[in-house]
Amino acid sequence: MAGYLEELTLRLAVGASQLPAANRERHAHWIRAKQHASGGFAGREGDADPYYTAFALRSLFLLGELDEGTATASSSFLRDRMQKRDSVVDLISLIFAAAIIELATGQVVLADEGPWRQNVAALLNSLQTDGGGFAKTPEGRAGSTYQTFLSVLCLELIDVPVKDHLSVQQFLDGQRHPDGGYLEIRVAKRAGVNPTAAAIGTLKTLQSLDASEQQDTIAFLSQMQSDEGGLSANTRIPFADLLSTFTGLLTLVDLDGLDELDIPAIQRYASSMEQAGGGFHGIFMDQTADVEYTFYGLATQALLSTL
């Protein structure tokens, strides 16, 4: 595991180490209780899958609580899922999860033997459209900013270079909205916090990010802070959510653009999403915690503790 995801994971782990010990232990206990007999983790219902397993393992790593037993059970689950025909998102999540386990414990989930690395690279490369972005499915014709980010990260994790950096950069240039944010797909009418974070993350991964050229992006993200203190997903959504709060905050940190944010308000918002028994919920209207939003809550608090 190297590059963008490693740097981010280690940065967040350092920040999380400064959170109160009782909070770390409570959330770690809550997450471990969500592990299924298969070794994987699920969302609020249904079977375990690589997507939620990756979020659970990332959270436990941040907390310094990814122990050998949890990792070994998850490794078995992930190896079993490699034999299935999962969606592209689940496949990418599987590789993210495997990288976290290896970073935390040294366990090698996906051995170099066999054709899996070449098969994954071929699949990801098949997603790249003529416009330079990556689509969500091999049959897709429209590039997605978020899928481009995931695909570039995954290629980095498996040590396969992106074939054409320039075409990806040109795609992202075309996704940029006049207000400074980025679109998820080109026909979208409004920029969003999460595609904007994905675009900046992609440029950073490709070592093509010039923060001095992103002043409009800083202004766009700064304007997305709501009265609740967190960030909203876009200008049409009147409430904040933990996903947008974390991705927007991270992007502003990377762009050195925090001056216009009310940091104490973000801290209060993140704390308000925290459940007394462990876990986080994602928006104020939904009081049910889940594994994905728990990662975003912990990551937000960890990032804030480094500022």
mmCIF file of N, CA and C in Angstrom, residues 182-274:
data_model
loop_
_atom_site.group_PDB
_atom_site.id
_atom_site.type_symbol
_atom_site.label_atom_id
_atom_site.label_comp_id
_atom_site.label_asym_id
_atom_site.label_seq_id
_atom_site.Cartn_x
_atom_site.Cartn_y
_atom_site.Cartn_z
ATOM 1 N N TYR A 182 -16.645 20.911 -8.717
ATOM 2 C CA TYR A 182 -16.565 19.953 -9.817
ATOM 3 C C TYR A 182 -17.872 19.167 -9.911
ATOM 4 N N LEU A 183 -18.218 18.780 -11.130
ATOM 5 C CA LEU A 183 -19.408 17.989 -11.402
ATOM 6 C C LEU A 183 -19.101 16.503 -11.247
ATOM 7 N N GLU A 184 -20.106 15.724 -10.906
ATOM 8 C CA GLU A 184 -19.943 14.274 -10.871
ATOM 9 C C GLU A 184 -19.962 13.705 -12.285
ATOM 10 N N ILE A 185 -20.926 14.088 -13.084
ATOM 11 C CA ILE A 185 -20.961 13.743 -14.503
ATOM 12 C C ILE A 185 -21.156 15.034 -15.290
ATOM 13 N N ARG A 186 -20.750 15.048 -16.522
ATOM 14 C CA ARG A 186 -20.689 16.299 -17.267
ATOM 15 C C ARG A 186 -22.045 16.953 -17.469
ATOM 16 N N VAL A 187 -23.112 16.154 -17.526
ATOM 17 C CA VAL A 187 -24.434 16.731 -17.764
ATOM 18 C C VAL A 187 -25.080 17.236 -16.475
ATOM 19 N N ALA A 188 -24.419 17.063 -15.335
ATOM 20 C CA ALA A 188 -24.979 17.563 -14.077
ATOM 21 C C ALA A 188 -25.057 19.082 -14.108
ATOM 22 N N LYS A 189 -26.025 19.614 -13.389
ATOM 23 C CA LYS A 189 -26.230 21.061 -13.378
ATOM 24 C C LYS A 189 -25.462 21.759 -12.260
ATOM 25 N N ARG A 190 -25.174 21.040 -11.190
ATOM 26 C CA ARG A 190 -24.540 21.657 -10.032
ATOM 27 C C ARG A 190 -23.302 20.880 -9.598
ATOM 28 N N ALA A 191 -22.324 21.634 -9.161
ATOM 29 C CA ALA A 191 -21.152 21.013 -8.563
ATOM 30 C C ALA A 191 -21.509 20.507 -7.171
ATOM 31 N N GLY A 192 -20.750 19.562 -6.690
ATOM 32 C CA GLY A 192 -20.981 19.010 -5.364
ATOM 33 C C GLY A 192 -19.693 18.919 -4.568
ATOM 34 N N VAL A 193 -19.824 18.850 -3.269
ATOM 35 C CA VAL A 193 -18.651 18.748 -2.407
ATOM 36 C C VAL A 193 -17.897 17.450 -2.672
ATOM 37 N N ASN A 194 -18.615 16.348 -2.770
ATOM 38 C CA ASN A 194 -17.935 15.056 -2.905
ATOM 39 C C ASN A 194 -17.241 14.868 -4.253
ATOM 40 N N PRO A 195 -17.863 15.213 -5.390
ATOM 41 C CA PRO A 195 -17.092 15.152 -6.638
ATOM 42 C C PRO A 195 -15.926 16.131 -6.656
ATOM 43 N N THR A 196 -16.087 17.266 -5.979
ATOM 44 C CA THR A 196 -14.974 18.214 -5.901
ATOM 45 C C THR A 196 -13.810 17.593 -5.135
ATOM 46 N N ALA A 197 -14.127 16.953 -4.003
ATOM 47 C CA ALA A 197 -13.080 16.275 -3.241
ATOM 48 C C ALA A 197 -12.447 15.154 -4.054
ATOM 49 N N ALA A 198 -13.268 14.438 -4.825
ATOM 50 C CA ALA A 198 -12.742 13.354 -5.655
ATOM 51 C C ALA A 198 -11.802 13.886 -6.729
ATOM 52 N N ALA A 199 -12.162 15.007 -7.328
ATOM 53 C CA ALA A 199 -11.313 15.598 -8.363
ATOM 54 C C ALA A 199 -9.970 16.025 -7.787
ATOM 55 N N ILE A 200 -10.000 16.713 -6.649
ATOM 56 C CA ILE A 200 -8.753 17.163 -6.033
ATOM 57 C C ILE A 200 -7.924 15.968 -5.570
ATOM 58 N N GLY A 201 -8.578 14.945 -5.019
ATOM 59 C CA GLY A 201 -7.867 13.744 -4.609
ATOM 60 C C GLY A 201 -7.206 13.033 -5.784
ATOM 61 N N THR A 202 -7.888 13.014 -6.924
ATOM 62 C CA THR A 202 -7.310 12.392 -8.122
ATOM 63 C C THR A 202 -6.076 13.156 -8.575
ATOM 64 N N LEU A 203 -6.180 14.470 -8.634
ATOM 65 C CA LEU A 203 -5.041 15.288 -9.044
ATOM 66 C C LEU A 203 -3.863 15.107 -8.087
ATOM 67 N N LYS A 204 -4.169 15.007 -6.794
ATOM 68 C CA LYS A 204 -3.097 14.794 -5.821
ATOM 69 C C LYS A 204 -2.447 13.428 -6.016
ATOM 70 N N THR A 205 -3.256 12.409 -6.260
ATOM 71 C CA THR A 205 -2.723 11.066 -6.492
ATOM 72 C C THR A 205 -1.811 11.041 -7.714
ATOM 73 N N LEU A 206 -2.207 11.770 -8.749
ATOM 74 C CA LEU A 206 -1.417 11.832 -9.982
ATOM 75 C C LEU A 206 -0.267 12.825 -9.883
ATOM 76 N N GLN A 207 -0.117 13.452 -8.706
ATOM 77 C CA GLN A 207 0.916 14.458 -8.471
ATOM 78 C C GLN A 207 0.795 15.610 -9.471
ATOM 79 N N SER A 208 -0.453 15.988 -9.733
ATOM 80 C CA SER A 208 -0.730 17.052 -10.697
ATOM 81 C C SER A 208 -1.507 18.203 -10.058
ATOM 82 N N LEU A 209 -1.542 18.243 -8.737
ATOM 83 C CA LEU A 209 -2.326 19.259 -8.043
ATOM 84 C C LEU A 209 -1.503 20.517 -7.817
ATOM 85 N N ASP A 210 -2.005 21.643 -8.316
ATOM 86 C CA ASP A 210 -1.420 22.957 -8.061
ATOM 87 C C ASP A 210 -2.454 23.748 -7.262
ATOM 88 N N ALA A 211 -2.249 23.807 -5.943
ATOM 89 C CA ALA A 211 -3.236 24.457 -5.079
ATOM 90 C C ALA A 211 -3.440 25.918 -5.441
ATOM 91 N N SER A 212 -2.433 26.555 -6.008
ATOM 92 C CA SER A 212 -2.564 27.971 -6.357
ATOM 93 C C SER A 212 -3.580 28.194 -7.462
ATOM 94 N N GLU A 213 -3.912 27.136 -8.199
ATOM 95 C CA GLU A 213 -4.896 27.245 -9.271
ATOM 96 C C GLU A 213 -6.304 26.886 -8.795
ATOM 97 N N GLN A 214 -6.466 26.636 -7.511
ATOM 98 C CA GLN A 214 -7.740 26.142 -6.979
ATOM 99 C C GLN A 214 -8.413 27.127 -6.019
ATOM 100 N N GLN A 215 -8.147 28.417 -6.188
ATOM 101 C CA GLN A 215 -8.748 29.402 -5.285
ATOM 102 C C GLN A 215 -10.269 29.419 -5.397
ATOM 103 N N ASP A 216 -10.796 29.245 -6.608
ATOM 104 C CA ASP A 216 -12.252 29.195 -6.766
ATOM 105 C C ASP A 216 -12.834 27.958 -6.083
ATOM 106 N N THR A 217 -12.079 26.881 -6.082
ATOM 107 C CA THR A 217 -12.526 25.654 -5.414
ATOM 108 C C THR A 217 -12.578 25.863 -3.901
ATOM 109 N N ILE A 218 -11.586 26.535 -3.364
ATOM 110 C CA ILE A 218 -11.586 26.862 -1.940
ATOM 111 C C ILE A 218 -12.821 27.686 -1.593
ATOM 112 N N ALA A 219 -13.119 28.682 -2.421
ATOM 113 C CA ALA A 219 -14.283 29.534 -2.173
ATOM 114 C C ALA A 219 -15.577 28.726 -2.238
ATOM 115 N N PHE A 220 -15.680 27.830 -3.215
ATOM 116 C CA PHE A 220 -16.880 26.995 -3.343
ATOM 117 C C PHE A 220 -17.089 26.141 -2.105
ATOM 118 N N LEU A 221 -16.046 25.457 -1.665
ATOM 119 C CA LEU A 221 -16.182 24.559 -0.515
ATOM 120 C C LEU A 221 -16.467 25.339 0.761
ATOM 121 N N SER A 222 -15.846 26.489 0.913
ATOM 122 C CA SER A 222 -16.060 27.289 2.121
ATOM 123 C C SER A 222 -17.508 27.740 2.245
ATOM 124 N N GLN A 223 -18.148 27.967 1.107
ATOM 125 C CA GLN A 223 -19.543 28.411 1.112
ATOM 126 C C GLN A 223 -20.523 27.290 1.427
ATOM 127 N N MET A 224 -20.044 26.057 1.487
ATOM 128 C CA MET A 224 -20.931 24.919 1.707
ATOM 129 C C MET A 224 -21.143 24.599 3.187
ATOM 130 N N GLN A 225 -20.502 25.355 4.086
ATOM 131 C CA GLN A 225 -20.722 25.128 5.513
ATOM 132 C C GLN A 225 -22.112 25.626 5.886
ATOM 133 N N SER A 226 -22.899 24.751 6.498
ATOM 134 C CA SER A 226 -24.286 25.075 6.832
ATOM 135 C C SER A 226 -24.396 25.650 8.238
ATOM 136 N N ASP A 227 -25.595 26.065 8.604
ATOM 137 C CA ASP A 227 -25.831 26.590 9.945
ATOM 138 C C ASP A 227 -25.583 25.531 11.020
ATOM 139 N N GLU A 228 -25.676 24.254 10.643
ATOM 140 C CA GLU A 228 -25.400 23.179 11.606
ATOM 141 C C GLU A 228 -23.922 23.081 11.967
ATOM 142 N N GLY A 229 -23.078 23.618 11.089
ATOM 143 C CA GLY A 229 -21.643 23.550 11.312
ATOM 144 C C GLY A 229 -20.923 22.646 10.338
ATOM 145 N N GLY A 230 -21.605 21.579 9.862
ATOM 146 C CA GLY A 230 -21.017 20.695 8.864
ATOM 147 C C GLY A 230 -21.194 21.244 7.465
ATOM 148 N N LEU A 231 -20.720 20.495 6.482
ATOM 149 C CA LEU A 231 -20.844 20.900 5.090
ATOM 150 C C LEU A 231 -21.985 20.146 4.425
ATOM 151 N N SER A 232 -22.688 20.831 3.540
ATOM 152 C CA SER A 232 -23.761 20.219 2.750
ATOM 153 C C SER A 232 -23.184 19.650 1.465
ATOM 154 N N ALA A 233 -23.916 18.707 0.874
ATOM 155 C CA ALA A 233 -23.426 18.043 -0.341
ATOM 156 C C ALA A 233 -23.411 18.966 -1.544
ATOM 157 N N ASN A 234 -24.421 19.836 -1.659
ATOM 158 C CA ASN A 234 -24.459 20.810 -2.753
ATOM 159 C C ASN A 234 -25.396 21.949 -2.371
ATOM 160 N N THR A 235 -25.534 22.912 -3.249
ATOM 161 C CA THR A 235 -26.284 24.127 -2.915
ATOM 162 C C THR A 235 -27.779 23.897 -2.787
ATOM 163 N N ARG A 236 -28.303 22.787 -3.281
ATOM 164 C CA ARG A 236 -29.728 22.507 -3.189
ATOM 165 C C ARG A 236 -30.108 21.742 -1.934
ATOM 166 N N ILE A 237 -29.142 21.236 -1.200
ATOM 167 C CA ILE A 237 -29.425 20.443 -0.004
ATOM 168 C C ILE A 237 -29.220 21.323 1.216
ATOM 169 N N PRO A 238 -30.262 21.514 2.033
ATOM 170 C CA PRO A 238 -30.202 22.496 3.108
ATOM 171 C C PRO A 238 -29.572 21.998 4.409
ATOM 172 N N PHE A 239 -29.145 20.753 4.466
ATOM 173 C CA PHE A 239 -28.585 20.225 5.706
ATOM 174 C C PHE A 239 -27.213 19.614 5.444
ATOM 175 N N ALA A 240 -26.436 19.532 6.500
ATOM 176 C CA ALA A 240 -25.091 18.972 6.403
ATOM 177 C C ALA A 240 -25.124 17.454 6.537
ATOM 178 N N ASP A 241 -24.054 16.814 6.135
ATOM 179 C CA ASP A 241 -23.883 15.381 6.368
ATOM 180 C C ASP A 241 -22.410 15.108 6.651
ATOM 181 N N LEU A 242 -22.146 13.992 7.322
ATOM 182 C CA LEU A 242 -20.776 13.690 7.734
ATOM 183 C C LEU A 242 -19.861 13.392 6.556
ATOM 184 N N LEU A 243 -20.370 12.744 5.514
ATOM 185 C CA LEU A 243 -19.551 12.451 4.335
ATOM 186 C C LEU A 243 -19.033 13.747 3.725
ATOM 187 N N SER A 244 -19.937 14.680 3.428
ATOM 188 C CA SER A 244 -19.527 15.939 2.813
ATOM 189 C C SER A 244 -18.644 16.748 3.750
ATOM 190 N N THR A 245 -18.933 16.668 5.041
ATOM 191 C CA THR A 245 -18.123 17.400 6.010
ATOM 192 C C THR A 245 -16.685 16.912 5.995
ATOM 193 N N PHE A 246 -16.505 15.593 6.003
ATOM 194 C CA PHE A 246 -15.138 15.064 5.987
ATOM 195 C C PHE A 246 -14.436 15.348 4.659
ATOM 196 N N THR A 247 -15.088 15.039 3.545
ATOM 197 C CA THR A 247 -14.403 15.204 2.263
ATOM 198 C C THR A 247 -14.110 16.671 1.969
ATOM 199 N N GLY A 248 -15.054 17.553 2.338
ATOM 200 C CA GLY A 248 -14.817 18.977 2.128
ATOM 201 C C GLY A 248 -13.694 19.505 3.002
ATOM 202 N N LEU A 249 -13.700 19.091 4.271
ATOM 203 C CA LEU A 249 -12.650 19.519 5.188
ATOM 204 C C LEU A 249 -11.285 19.025 4.724
ATOM 205 N N LEU A 250 -11.204 17.745 4.360
ATOM 206 C CA LEU A 250 -9.938 17.186 3.889
ATOM 207 C C LEU A 250 -9.420 17.949 2.673
ATOM 208 N N THR A 251 -10.308 18.261 1.752
ATOM 209 C CA THR A 251 -9.897 18.957 0.540
ATOM 210 C C THR A 251 -9.391 20.354 0.854
ATOM 211 N N LEU A 252 -10.064 21.048 1.755
ATOM 212 C CA LEU A 252 -9.608 22.382 2.133
ATOM 213 C C LEU A 252 -8.270 22.327 2.865
ATOM 214 N N VAL A 253 -8.050 21.282 3.653
ATOM 215 C CA VAL A 253 -6.736 21.113 4.286
ATOM 216 C C VAL A 253 -5.663 20.945 3.212
ATOM 217 N N ASP A 254 -5.940 20.099 2.225
ATOM 218 C CA ASP A 254 -4.964 19.838 1.166
ATOM 219 C C ASP A 254 -4.709 21.068 0.301
ATOM 220 N N LEU A 255 -5.706 21.958 0.215
ATOM 221 C CA LEU A 255 -5.558 23.174 -0.584
ATOM 222 C C LEU A 255 -5.122 24.364 0.262
ATOM 223 N N ASP A 256 -4.868 24.120 1.559
ATOM 224 C CA ASP A 256 -4.486 25.205 2.469
ATOM 225 C C ASP A 256 -5.529 26.308 2.425
ATOM 226 N N GLY A 257 -6.796 25.903 2.548
ATOM 227 C CA GLY A 257 -7.891 26.850 2.382
ATOM 228 C C GLY A 257 -8.884 26.864 3.524
ATOM 229 N N LEU A 258 -8.417 26.732 4.760
ATOM 230 C CA LEU A 258 -9.321 26.646 5.909
ATOM 231 C C LEU A 258 -9.743 28.004 6.467
ATOM 232 N N ASP A 259 -9.206 29.081 5.935
ATOM 233 C CA ASP A 259 -9.394 30.395 6.563
ATOM 234 C C ASP A 259 -10.857 30.788 6.717
ATOM 235 N N GLU A 260 -11.698 30.387 5.767
ATOM 236 C CA GLU A 260 -13.092 30.824 5.789
ATOM 237 C C GLU A 260 -14.013 29.876 6.550
ATOM 238 N N LEU A 261 -13.481 28.761 7.048
ATOM 239 C CA LEU A 261 -14.317 27.805 7.772
ATOM 240 C C LEU A 261 -14.380 28.133 9.257
ATOM 241 N N ASP A 262 -15.514 27.816 9.859
ATOM 242 C CA ASP A 262 -15.685 27.906 11.306
ATOM 243 C C ASP A 262 -15.350 26.526 11.866
ATOM 244 N N ILE A 263 -14.104 26.344 12.265
ATOM 245 C CA ILE A 263 -13.633 25.029 12.706
ATOM 246 C C ILE A 263 -14.338 24.557 13.980
ATOM 247 N N PRO A 264 -14.515 25.414 14.994
ATOM 248 C CA PRO A 264 -15.253 24.944 16.192
ATOM 249 C C PRO A 264 -16.665 24.462 15.859
ATOM 250 N N ALA A 265 -17.314 25.087 14.853
ATOM 251 C CA ALA A 265 -18.654 24.647 14.470
ATOM 252 C C ALA A 265 -18.616 23.251 13.855
ATOM 253 N N ILE A 266 -17.586 22.956 13.086
ATOM 254 C CA ILE A 266 -17.433 21.606 12.530
ATOM 255 C C ILE A 266 -17.210 20.602 13.655
ATOM 256 N N GLN A 267 -16.410 20.976 14.633
ATOM 257 C CA GLN A 267 -16.172 20.080 15.773
ATOM 258 C C GLN A 267 -17.477 19.772 16.505
ATOM 259 N N ARG A 268 -18.287 20.802 16.712
ATOM 260 C CA ARG A 268 -19.568 20.582 17.399
ATOM 261 C C ARG A 268 -20.483 19.709 16.554
ATOM 262 N N TYR A 269 -20.480 19.926 15.245
ATOM 263 C CA TYR A 269 -21.346 19.127 14.365
ATOM 264 C C TYR A 269 -20.937 17.658 14.405
ATOM 265 N N ALA A 270 -19.651 17.390 14.271
ATOM 266 C CA ALA A 270 -19.192 15.992 14.282
ATOM 267 C C ALA A 270 -19.560 15.317 15.602
ATOM 268 N N SER A 271 -19.391 16.024 16.702
ATOM 269 C CA SER A 271 -19.731 15.453 18.006
ATOM 270 C C SER A 271 -21.225 15.187 18.124
ATOM 271 N N SER A 272 -22.047 16.024 17.487
ATOM 272 C CA SER A 272 -23.504 15.847 17.569
ATOM 273 C C SER A 272 -23.971 14.607 16.813
ATOM 274 N N MET A 273 -23.158 14.093 15.915
ATOM 275 C CA MET A 273 -23.497 12.891 15.160
ATOM 276 C C MET A 273 -23.055 11.618 15.879
ATOM 277 N N GLU A 274 -22.388 11.770 16.996
ATOM 278 C CA GLU A 274 -21.823 10.641 17.736
ATOM 279 C C GLU A 274 -22.875 10.026 18.648
#
